PDB file of C-alpha atoms in Angstrom:
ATOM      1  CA  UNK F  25     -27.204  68.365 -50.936  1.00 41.00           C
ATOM      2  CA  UNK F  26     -30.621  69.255 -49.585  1.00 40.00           C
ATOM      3  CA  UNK F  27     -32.581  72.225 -51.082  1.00 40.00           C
ATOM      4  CA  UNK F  28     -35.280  74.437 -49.118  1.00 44.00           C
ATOM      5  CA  UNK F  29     -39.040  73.724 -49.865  1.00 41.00           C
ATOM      6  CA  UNK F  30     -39.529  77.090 -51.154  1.00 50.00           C
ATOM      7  CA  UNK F  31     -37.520  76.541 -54.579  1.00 51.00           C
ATOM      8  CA  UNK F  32     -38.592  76.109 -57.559  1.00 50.00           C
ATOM      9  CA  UNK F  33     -38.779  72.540 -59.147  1.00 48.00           C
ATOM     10  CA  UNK F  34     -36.053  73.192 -61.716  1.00 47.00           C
ATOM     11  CA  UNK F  35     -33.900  74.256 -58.360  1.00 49.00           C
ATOM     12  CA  UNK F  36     -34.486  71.363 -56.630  1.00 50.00           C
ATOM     13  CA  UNK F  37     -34.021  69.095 -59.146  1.00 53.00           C
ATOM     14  CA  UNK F  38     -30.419  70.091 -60.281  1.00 63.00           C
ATOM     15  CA  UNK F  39     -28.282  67.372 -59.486  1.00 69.00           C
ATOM     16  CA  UNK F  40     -24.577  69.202 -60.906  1.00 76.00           C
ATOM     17  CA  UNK F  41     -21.956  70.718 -58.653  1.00 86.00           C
ATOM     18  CA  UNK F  42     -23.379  74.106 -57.494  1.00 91.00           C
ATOM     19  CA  UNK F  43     -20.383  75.268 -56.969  1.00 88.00           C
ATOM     20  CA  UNK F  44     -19.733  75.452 -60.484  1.00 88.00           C
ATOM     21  CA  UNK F  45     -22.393  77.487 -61.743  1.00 92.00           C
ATOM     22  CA  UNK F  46     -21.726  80.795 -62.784  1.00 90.00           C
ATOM     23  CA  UNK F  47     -22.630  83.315 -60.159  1.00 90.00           C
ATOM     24  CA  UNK F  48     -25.794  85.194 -62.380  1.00 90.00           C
ATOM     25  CA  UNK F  49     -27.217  81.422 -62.653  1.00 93.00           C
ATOM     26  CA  UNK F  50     -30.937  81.292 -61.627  1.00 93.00           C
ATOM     27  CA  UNK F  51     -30.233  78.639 -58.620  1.00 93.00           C
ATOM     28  CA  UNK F  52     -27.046  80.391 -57.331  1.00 95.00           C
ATOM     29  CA  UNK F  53     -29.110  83.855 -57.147  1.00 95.00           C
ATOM     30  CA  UNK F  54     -31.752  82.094 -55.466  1.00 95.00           C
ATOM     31  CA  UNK F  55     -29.168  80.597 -52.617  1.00 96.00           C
ATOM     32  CA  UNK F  56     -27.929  84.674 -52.767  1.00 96.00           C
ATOM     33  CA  UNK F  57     -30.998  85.829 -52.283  1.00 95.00           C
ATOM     34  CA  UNK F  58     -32.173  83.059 -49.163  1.00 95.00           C
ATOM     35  CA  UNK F  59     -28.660  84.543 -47.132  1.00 94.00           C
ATOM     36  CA  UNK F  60     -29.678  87.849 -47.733  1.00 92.00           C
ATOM     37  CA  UNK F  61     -32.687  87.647 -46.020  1.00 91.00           C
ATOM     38  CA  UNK F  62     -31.380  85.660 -43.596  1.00 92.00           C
ATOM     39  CA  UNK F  63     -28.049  87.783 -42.476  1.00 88.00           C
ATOM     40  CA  UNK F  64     -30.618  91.131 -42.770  1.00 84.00           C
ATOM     41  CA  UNK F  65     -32.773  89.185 -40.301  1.00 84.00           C
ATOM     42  CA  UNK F  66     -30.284  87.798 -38.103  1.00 81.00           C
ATOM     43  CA  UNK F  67     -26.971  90.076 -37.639  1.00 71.00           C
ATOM     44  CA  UNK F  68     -28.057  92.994 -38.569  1.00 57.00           C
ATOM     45  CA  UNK F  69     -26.332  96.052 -37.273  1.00 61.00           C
ATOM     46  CA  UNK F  70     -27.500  99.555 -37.183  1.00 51.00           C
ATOM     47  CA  UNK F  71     -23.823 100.434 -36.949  1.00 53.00           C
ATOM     48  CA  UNK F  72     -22.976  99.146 -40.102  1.00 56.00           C
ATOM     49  CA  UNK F  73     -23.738 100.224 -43.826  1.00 54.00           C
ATOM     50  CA  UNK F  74     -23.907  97.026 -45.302  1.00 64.00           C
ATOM     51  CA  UNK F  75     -24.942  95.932 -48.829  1.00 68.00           C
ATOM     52  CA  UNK F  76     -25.153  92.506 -48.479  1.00 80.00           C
ATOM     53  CA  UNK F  77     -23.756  92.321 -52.428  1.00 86.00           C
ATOM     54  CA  UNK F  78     -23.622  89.138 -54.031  1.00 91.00           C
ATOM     55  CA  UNK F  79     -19.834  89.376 -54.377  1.00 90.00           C
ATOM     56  CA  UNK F  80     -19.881  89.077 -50.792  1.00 89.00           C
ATOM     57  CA  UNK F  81     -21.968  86.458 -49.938  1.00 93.00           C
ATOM     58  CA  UNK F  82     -21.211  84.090 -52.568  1.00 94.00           C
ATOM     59  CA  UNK F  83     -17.723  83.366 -50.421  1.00 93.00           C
ATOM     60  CA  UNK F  84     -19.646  82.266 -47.269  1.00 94.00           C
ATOM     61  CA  UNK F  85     -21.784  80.100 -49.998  1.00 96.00           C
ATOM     62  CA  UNK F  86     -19.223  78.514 -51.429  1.00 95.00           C
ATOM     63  CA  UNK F  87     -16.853  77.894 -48.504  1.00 93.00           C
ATOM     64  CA  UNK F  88     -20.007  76.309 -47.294  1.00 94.00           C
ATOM     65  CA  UNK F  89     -21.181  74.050 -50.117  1.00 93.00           C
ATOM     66  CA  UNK F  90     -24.091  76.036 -50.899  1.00 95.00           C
ATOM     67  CA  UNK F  91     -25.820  75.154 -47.029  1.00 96.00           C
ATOM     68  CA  UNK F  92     -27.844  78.167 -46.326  1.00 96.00           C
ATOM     69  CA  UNK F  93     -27.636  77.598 -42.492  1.00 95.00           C
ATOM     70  CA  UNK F  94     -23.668  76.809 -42.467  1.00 95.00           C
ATOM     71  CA  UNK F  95     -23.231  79.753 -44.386  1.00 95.00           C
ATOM     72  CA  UNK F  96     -25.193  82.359 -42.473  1.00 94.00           C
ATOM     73  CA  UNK F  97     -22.793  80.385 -38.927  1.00 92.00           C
ATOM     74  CA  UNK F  98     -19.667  81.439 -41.020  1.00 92.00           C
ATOM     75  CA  UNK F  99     -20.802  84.740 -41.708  1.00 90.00           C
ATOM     76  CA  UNK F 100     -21.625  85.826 -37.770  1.00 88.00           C
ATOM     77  CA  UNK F 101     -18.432  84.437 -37.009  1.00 87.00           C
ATOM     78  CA  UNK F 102     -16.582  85.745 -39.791  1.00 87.00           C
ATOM     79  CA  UNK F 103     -17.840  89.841 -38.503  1.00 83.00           C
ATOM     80  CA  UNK F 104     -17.496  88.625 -34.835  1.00 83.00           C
ATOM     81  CA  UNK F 105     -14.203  88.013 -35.650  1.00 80.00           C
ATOM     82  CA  UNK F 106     -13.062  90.935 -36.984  1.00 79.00           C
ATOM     83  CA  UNK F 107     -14.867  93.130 -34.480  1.00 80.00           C
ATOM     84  CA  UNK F 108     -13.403  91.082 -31.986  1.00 78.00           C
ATOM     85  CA  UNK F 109      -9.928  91.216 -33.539  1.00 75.00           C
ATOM     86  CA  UNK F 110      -9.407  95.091 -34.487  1.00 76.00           C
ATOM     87  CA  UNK F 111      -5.675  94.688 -33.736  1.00 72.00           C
ATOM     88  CA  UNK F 112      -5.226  92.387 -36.769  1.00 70.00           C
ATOM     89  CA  UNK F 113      -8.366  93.049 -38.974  1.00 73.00           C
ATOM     90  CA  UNK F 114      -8.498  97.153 -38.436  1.00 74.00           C
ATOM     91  CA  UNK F 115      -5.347  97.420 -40.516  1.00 74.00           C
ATOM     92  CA  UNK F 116      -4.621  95.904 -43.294  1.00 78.00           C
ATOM     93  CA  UNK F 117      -2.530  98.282 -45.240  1.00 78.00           C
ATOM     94  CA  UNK F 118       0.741  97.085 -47.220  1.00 79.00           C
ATOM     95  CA  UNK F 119       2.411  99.303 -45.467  1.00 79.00           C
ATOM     96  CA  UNK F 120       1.788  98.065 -41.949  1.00 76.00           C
ATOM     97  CA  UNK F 121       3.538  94.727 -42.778  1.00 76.00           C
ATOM     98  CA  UNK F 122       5.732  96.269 -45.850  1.00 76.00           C
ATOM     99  CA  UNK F 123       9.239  94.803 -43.470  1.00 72.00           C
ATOM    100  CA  UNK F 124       7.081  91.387 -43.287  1.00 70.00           C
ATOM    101  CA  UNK F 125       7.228  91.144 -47.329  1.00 74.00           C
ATOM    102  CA  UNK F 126       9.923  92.674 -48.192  1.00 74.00           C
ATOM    103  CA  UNK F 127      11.884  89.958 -45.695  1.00 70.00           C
ATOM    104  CA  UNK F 128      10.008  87.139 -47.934  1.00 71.00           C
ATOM    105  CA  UNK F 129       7.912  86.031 -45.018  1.00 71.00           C
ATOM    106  CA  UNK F 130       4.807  84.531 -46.958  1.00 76.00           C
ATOM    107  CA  UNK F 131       4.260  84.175 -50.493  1.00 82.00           C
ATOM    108  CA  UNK F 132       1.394  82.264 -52.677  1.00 84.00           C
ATOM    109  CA  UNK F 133       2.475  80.091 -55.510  1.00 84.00           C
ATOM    110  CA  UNK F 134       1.378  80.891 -58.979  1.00 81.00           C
ATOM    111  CA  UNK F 135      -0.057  77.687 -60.284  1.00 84.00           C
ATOM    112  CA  UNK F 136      -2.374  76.092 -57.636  1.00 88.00           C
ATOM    113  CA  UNK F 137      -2.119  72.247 -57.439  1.00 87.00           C
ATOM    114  CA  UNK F 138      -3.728  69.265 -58.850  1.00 86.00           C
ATOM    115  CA  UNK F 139      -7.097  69.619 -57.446  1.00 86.00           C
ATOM    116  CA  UNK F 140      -7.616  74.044 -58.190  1.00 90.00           C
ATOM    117  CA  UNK F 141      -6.914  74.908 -54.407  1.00 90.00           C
ATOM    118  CA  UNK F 142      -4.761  78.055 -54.066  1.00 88.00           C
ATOM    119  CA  UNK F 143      -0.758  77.226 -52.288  1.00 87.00           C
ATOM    120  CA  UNK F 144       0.414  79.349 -49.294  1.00 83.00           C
ATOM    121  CA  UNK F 145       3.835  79.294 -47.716  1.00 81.00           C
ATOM    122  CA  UNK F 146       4.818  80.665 -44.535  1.00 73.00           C
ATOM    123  CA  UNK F 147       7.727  81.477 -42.846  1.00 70.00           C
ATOM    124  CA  UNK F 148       6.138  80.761 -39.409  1.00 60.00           C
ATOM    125  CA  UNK F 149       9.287  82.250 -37.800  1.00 51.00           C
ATOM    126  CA  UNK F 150       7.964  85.818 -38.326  1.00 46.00           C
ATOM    127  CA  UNK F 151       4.116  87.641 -37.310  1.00 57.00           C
ATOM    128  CA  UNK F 152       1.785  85.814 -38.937  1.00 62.00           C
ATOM    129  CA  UNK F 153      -1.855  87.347 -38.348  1.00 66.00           C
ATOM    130  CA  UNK F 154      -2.187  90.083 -40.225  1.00 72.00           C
ATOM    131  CA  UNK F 155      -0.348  88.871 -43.312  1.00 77.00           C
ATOM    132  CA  UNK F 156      -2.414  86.093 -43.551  1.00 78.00           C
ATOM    133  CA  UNK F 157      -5.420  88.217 -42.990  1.00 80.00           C
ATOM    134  CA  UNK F 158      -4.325  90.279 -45.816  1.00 84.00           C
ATOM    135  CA  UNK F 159      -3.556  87.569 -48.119  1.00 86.00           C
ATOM    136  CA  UNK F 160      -6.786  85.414 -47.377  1.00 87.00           C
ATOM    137  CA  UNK F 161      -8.766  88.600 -48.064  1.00 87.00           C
ATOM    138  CA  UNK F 162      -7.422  88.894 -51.530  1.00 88.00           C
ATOM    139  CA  UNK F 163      -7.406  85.297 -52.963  1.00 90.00           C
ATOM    140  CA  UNK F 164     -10.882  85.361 -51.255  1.00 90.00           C
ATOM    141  CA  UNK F 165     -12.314  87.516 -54.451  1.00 89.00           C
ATOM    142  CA  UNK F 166     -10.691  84.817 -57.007  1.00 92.00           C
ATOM    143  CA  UNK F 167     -13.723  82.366 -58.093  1.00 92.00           C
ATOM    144  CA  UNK F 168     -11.704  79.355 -58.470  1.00 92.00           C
ATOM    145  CA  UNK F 169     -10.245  79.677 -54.931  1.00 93.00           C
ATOM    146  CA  UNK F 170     -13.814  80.078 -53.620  1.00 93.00           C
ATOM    147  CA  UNK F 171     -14.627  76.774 -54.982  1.00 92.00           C
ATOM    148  CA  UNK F 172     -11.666  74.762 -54.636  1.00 91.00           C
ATOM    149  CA  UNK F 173     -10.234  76.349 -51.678  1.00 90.00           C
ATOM    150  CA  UNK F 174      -6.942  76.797 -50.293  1.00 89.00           C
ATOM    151  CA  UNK F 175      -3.694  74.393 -49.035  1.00 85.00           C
ATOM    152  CA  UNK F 176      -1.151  76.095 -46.311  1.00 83.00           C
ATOM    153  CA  UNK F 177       2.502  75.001 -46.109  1.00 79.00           C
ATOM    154  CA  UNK F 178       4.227  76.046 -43.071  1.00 76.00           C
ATOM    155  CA  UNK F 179       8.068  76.416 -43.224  1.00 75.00           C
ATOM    156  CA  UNK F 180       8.973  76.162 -39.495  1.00 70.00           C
ATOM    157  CA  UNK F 181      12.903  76.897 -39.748  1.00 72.00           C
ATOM    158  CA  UNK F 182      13.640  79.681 -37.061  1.00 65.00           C
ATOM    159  CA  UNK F 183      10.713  78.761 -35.481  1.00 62.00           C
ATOM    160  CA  UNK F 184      11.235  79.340 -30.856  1.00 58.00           C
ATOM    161  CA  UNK F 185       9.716  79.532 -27.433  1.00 50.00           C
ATOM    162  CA  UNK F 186       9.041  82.944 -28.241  1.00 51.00           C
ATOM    163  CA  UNK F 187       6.608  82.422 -30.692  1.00 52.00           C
ATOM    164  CA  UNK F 188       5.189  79.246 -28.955  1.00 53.00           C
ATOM    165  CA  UNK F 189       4.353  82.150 -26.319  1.00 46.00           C
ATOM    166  CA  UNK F 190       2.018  83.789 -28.739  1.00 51.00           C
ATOM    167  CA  UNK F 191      -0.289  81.222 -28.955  1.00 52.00           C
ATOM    168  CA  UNK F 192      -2.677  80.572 -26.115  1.00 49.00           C
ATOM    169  CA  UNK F 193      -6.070  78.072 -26.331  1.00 49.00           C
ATOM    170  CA  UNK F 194      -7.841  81.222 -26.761  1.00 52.00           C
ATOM    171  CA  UNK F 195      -6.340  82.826 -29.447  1.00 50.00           C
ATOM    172  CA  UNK F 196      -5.498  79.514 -31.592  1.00 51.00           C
ATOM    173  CA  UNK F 197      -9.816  78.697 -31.419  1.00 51.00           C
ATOM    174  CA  UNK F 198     -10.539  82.688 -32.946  1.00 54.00           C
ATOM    175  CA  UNK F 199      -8.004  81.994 -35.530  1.00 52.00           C
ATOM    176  CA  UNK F 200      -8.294  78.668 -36.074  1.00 52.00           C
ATOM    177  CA  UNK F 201     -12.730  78.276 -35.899  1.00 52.00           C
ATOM    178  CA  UNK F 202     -14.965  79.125 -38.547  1.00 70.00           C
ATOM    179  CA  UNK F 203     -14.284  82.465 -39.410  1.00 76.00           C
ATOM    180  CA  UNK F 204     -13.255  82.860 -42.486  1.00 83.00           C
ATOM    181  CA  UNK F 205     -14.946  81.922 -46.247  1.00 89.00           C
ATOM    182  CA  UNK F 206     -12.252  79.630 -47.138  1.00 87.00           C
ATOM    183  CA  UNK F 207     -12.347  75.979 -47.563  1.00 87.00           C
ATOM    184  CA  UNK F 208      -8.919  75.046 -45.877  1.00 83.00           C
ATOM    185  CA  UNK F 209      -8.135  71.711 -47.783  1.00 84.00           C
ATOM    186  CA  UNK F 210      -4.625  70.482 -45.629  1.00 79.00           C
ATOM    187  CA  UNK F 211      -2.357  72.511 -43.341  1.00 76.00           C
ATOM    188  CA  UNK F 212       1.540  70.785 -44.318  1.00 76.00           C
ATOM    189  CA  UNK F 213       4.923  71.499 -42.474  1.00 74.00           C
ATOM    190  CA  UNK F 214       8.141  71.450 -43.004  1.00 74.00           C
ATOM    191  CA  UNK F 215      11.273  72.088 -41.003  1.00 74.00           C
ATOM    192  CA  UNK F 216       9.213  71.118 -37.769  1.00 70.00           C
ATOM    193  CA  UNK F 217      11.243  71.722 -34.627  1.00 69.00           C
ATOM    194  CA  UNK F 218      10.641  68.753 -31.925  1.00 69.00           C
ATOM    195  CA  UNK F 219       8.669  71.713 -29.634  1.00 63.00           C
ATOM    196  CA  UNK F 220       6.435  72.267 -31.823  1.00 65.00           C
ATOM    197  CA  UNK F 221       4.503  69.504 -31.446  1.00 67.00           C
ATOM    198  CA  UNK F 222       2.791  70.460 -28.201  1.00 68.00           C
ATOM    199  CA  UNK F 223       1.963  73.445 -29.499  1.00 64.00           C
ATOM    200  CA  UNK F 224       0.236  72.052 -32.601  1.00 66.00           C
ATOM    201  CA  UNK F 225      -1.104  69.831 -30.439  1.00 68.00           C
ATOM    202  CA  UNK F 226      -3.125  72.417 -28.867  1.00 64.00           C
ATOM    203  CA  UNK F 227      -4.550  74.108 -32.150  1.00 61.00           C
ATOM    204  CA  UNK F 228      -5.100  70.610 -33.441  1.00 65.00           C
ATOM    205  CA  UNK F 229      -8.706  69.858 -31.668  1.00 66.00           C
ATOM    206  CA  UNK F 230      -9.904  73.423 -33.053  1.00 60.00           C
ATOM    207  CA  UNK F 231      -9.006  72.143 -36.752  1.00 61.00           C
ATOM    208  CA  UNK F 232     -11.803  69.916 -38.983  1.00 59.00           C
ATOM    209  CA  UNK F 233     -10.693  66.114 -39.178  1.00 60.00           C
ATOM    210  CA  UNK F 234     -10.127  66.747 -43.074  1.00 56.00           C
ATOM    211  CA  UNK F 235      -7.665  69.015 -42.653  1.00 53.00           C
ATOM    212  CA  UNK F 236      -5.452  66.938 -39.704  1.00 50.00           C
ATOM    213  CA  UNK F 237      -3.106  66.295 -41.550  1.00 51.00           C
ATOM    214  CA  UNK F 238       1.112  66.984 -42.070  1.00 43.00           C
ATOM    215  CA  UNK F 239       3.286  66.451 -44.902  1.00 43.00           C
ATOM    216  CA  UNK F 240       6.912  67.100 -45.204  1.00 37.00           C
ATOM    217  CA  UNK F 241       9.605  68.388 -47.810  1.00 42.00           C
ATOM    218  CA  UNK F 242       8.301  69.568 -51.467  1.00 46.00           C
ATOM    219  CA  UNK F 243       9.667  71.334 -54.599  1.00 47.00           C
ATOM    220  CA  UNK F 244       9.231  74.184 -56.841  1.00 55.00           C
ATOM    221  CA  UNK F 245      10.409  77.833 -57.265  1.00 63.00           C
ATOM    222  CA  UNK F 246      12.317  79.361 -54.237  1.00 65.00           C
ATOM    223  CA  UNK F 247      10.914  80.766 -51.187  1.00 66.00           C
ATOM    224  CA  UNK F 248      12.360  84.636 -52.267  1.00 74.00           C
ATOM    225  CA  UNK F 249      11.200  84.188 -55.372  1.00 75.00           C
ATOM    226  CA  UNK F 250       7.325  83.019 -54.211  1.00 78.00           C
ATOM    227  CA  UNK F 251       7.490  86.001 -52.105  1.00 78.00           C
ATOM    228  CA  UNK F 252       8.739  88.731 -54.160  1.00 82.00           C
ATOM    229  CA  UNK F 253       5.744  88.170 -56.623  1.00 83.00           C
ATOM    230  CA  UNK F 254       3.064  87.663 -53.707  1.00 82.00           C
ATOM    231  CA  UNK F 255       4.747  90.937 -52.226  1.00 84.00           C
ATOM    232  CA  UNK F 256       4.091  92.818 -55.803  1.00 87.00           C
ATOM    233  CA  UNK F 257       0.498  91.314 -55.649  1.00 86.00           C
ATOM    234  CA  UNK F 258      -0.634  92.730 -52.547  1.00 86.00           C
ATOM    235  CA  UNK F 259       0.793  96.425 -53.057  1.00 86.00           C
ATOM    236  CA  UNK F 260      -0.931  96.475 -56.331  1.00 86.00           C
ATOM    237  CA  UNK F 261      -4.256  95.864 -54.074  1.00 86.00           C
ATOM    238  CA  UNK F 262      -3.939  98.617 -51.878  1.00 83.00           C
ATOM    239  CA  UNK F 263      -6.904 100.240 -52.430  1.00 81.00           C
ATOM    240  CA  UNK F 264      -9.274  97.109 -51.921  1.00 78.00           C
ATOM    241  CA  UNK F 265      -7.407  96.189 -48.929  1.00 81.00           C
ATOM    242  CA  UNK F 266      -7.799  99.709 -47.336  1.00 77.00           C
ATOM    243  CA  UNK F 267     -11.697  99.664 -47.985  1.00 75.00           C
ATOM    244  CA  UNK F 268     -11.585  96.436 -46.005  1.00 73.00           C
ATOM    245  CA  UNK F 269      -9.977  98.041 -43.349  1.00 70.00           C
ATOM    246  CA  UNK F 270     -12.394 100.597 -43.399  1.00 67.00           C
ATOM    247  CA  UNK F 271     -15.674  98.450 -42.822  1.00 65.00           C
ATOM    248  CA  UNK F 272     -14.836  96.224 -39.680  1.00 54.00           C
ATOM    249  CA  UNK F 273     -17.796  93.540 -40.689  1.00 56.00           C
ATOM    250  CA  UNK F 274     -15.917  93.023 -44.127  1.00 56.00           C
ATOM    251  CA  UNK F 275     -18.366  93.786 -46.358  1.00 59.00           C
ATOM    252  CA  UNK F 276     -17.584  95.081 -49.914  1.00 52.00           C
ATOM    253  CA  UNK F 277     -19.802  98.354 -49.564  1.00 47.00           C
ATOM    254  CA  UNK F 278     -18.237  99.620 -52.736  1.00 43.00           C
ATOM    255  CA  UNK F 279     -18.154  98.392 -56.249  1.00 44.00           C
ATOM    256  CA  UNK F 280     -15.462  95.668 -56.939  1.00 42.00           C
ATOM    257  CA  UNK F 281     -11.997  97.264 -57.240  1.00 39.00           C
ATOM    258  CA  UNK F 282     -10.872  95.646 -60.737  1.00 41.00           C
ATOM    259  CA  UNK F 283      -9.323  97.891 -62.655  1.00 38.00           C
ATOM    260  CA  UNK F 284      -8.741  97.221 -66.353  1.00 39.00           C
ATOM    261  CA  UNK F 285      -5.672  94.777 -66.696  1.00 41.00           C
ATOM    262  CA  UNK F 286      -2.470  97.042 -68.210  1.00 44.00           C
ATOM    263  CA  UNK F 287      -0.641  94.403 -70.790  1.00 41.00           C
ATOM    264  CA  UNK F 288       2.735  95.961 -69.484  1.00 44.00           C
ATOM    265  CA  UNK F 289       1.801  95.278 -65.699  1.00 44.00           C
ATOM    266  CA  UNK F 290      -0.714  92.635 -64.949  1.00 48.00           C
ATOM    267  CA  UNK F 291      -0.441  90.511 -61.961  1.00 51.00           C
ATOM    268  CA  UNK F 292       0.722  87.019 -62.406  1.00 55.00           C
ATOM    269  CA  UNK F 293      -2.284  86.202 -59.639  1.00 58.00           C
ATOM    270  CA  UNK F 294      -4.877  87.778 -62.142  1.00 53.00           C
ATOM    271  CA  UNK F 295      -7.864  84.560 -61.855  1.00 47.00           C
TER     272      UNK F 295
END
C-alpha cells in the first residue's frame, strides 16, 4: 500500500488493514479528506448539490483499497454512469420493479460466506438492471460489504435468445466497467444453457481476471424463500432509495436514512 508524502508519520507508518479501521479513525479521515479535495477539484458540477459526505466516499475508498487515485477513477465513472444511464438509475422506486420481486427474481442471502462478502442470486431469466441497481445501492451502505465485497450467483434456467438480444458490447462494458463501489469477488452460474456461452464470452474481456471465474450447483434456503425476505428488505428502504433517485450523481445529500430498529420489525439484513 503506498501512502502520499503529505501524511503524517504515524499515517504512513501503519502497517494494519485500512480497511478495517473504523471510519472516524485519524488515517481513514485523512484518505476522506485527500478524495474530497480531489473529486471538488476534478468532477465538479455546478449542476449538482453535492456534499461530498464521508458516508459517501468511504465506498469508492474501500472498493478501492484505500488508493486515492483508483478511487477518485471509480467515482467519475460511477456519476458518468448514472447520468449516462437515466433509464435504469433515474428510478429506483420499489414500485417500478414491485412484479420483479414479488415473482422472486433476485434475492440476497442472509449470512454472507466464509470470507464476509455479501451473496446475490439472480434469476437471469427476468430484467436485471434496475434490480440490481437497487439492490447494490442498498448493501452498498453496510460496512462489512464495503470491505469484503460482494459474490453474484446467476441462476440461468429460462434463460433465451431474447435476452441474449439485450446485451450488446456496448452495454455489457457500462455495466460491467468500473462503475460501481463494490468489490465484485466471483460471478458463479448455474443452470447455464449451451448459448450462453458466446454471450458471456463477450462480457468476459470487460470483467477483472479475479473475478473470471464459474462455479456450478450449491445449497441452502430456497430461491422463494431468499427472495421474499430480500423483497421485504428493499420496500422497507423506500425512502433512501427514492433520495437516490432524486440526485442522478448518487450522492447522499441528506443525512443517513437509519431509522431506529423496531424489535417487532427489524430487517434480517440489519449490518
Amino acid at each position: 500500500m503506498s501512502y502520499s508524502s503529505d501524511m503524517s508519520g504515524e499515517e504512513r507508518d501503519y502497517e494494519g488493514d485500512l480497511n478495517s479501521l473504523p471510519d472516524d479513525s485519524n488515517v481513514v479521515q485523512r484518505y476522506l479528506l485527500q478524495l474530497r479535495q480531489r473529486a471538488q477539484k476534478d468532477i465538479i458540477d455546478p449542476q449538482d448539490s453535492l456534499n461530498w459526505s464521508d458516508s459517501f466516499l468511504i465506498k469508492f475508498l474501500r472498493a478501492r483499497d484505500f488508493d486515492v487515485e483508483l478511487s477518485l477513477k471509480l467515482l467519475i465513472n460511477y456519476q458518468r454512469w448514472r447520468r449516462e444511464c437515466p433509464e435504469i438509475s433515474a428510478n429506483l422506486h420499489p414500485s417500478s420493479v414491485l412484479g420483479l420481486l414479488q415473482n422472486n427474481y433476485h434475492g440476497v442471502l442472509r449470512d454472507r460466506d466464509h470470507s464476509g462478502s455479501r451473496v446475490l442470486i439472480y434469476r437471469i431469466a427476468y430484467e436485471v438492471f434496475r434490480v440490481s441497481l437497487i439492490t447494490s445501492e442498498l448493501i452498498v451502505q453496510e460496512t462489512e460489504t464495503q470491505r469484503n465485497g460482494l459474490k453474484a450467483i446467476f441462476d440461468m434456467q429460462g434463460w433465451c435468445f431474447a435476452h441474449a438480444l439485450q446485451i450488446n458490447p456496448s452495454l455489457a462494458k457500462r455495466i460491467s466497467s468500473d462503475s460501481f463501489p463494490l468489490k465484485v469477488r466471483g460471478i458463479h452460474l448455474i443452470n447455464e444453457p449451451i448459448f450462453f456461452r458466446p454471450v458471456f464470452a463477450m462480457i468476459r474481456p470487460f470483467l477483472p481476471d479475479k473475478i473470471k471465474q464459474r462455479e456450478y450447483g450449491g445449497s441452502g434456503p430456497s430461491m422463494e424463500e431468499v427472495c421474499q425476505e430480500w423483497t421485504s428488505h428493499i420496500l422497507q428502504s423506500e425512502e433512501r432509495l427514492t433520495q437516490l433517485s432524486i440526485y442522478p450523481a448518487g450522492d447522499e445529500v441528506i443525512p443517513d436514512l437509519e431509522p431506529e430498529p423496531d424489535p417487532d420489525s427489524q430487517s434480517a439484513y440489519s449490518s
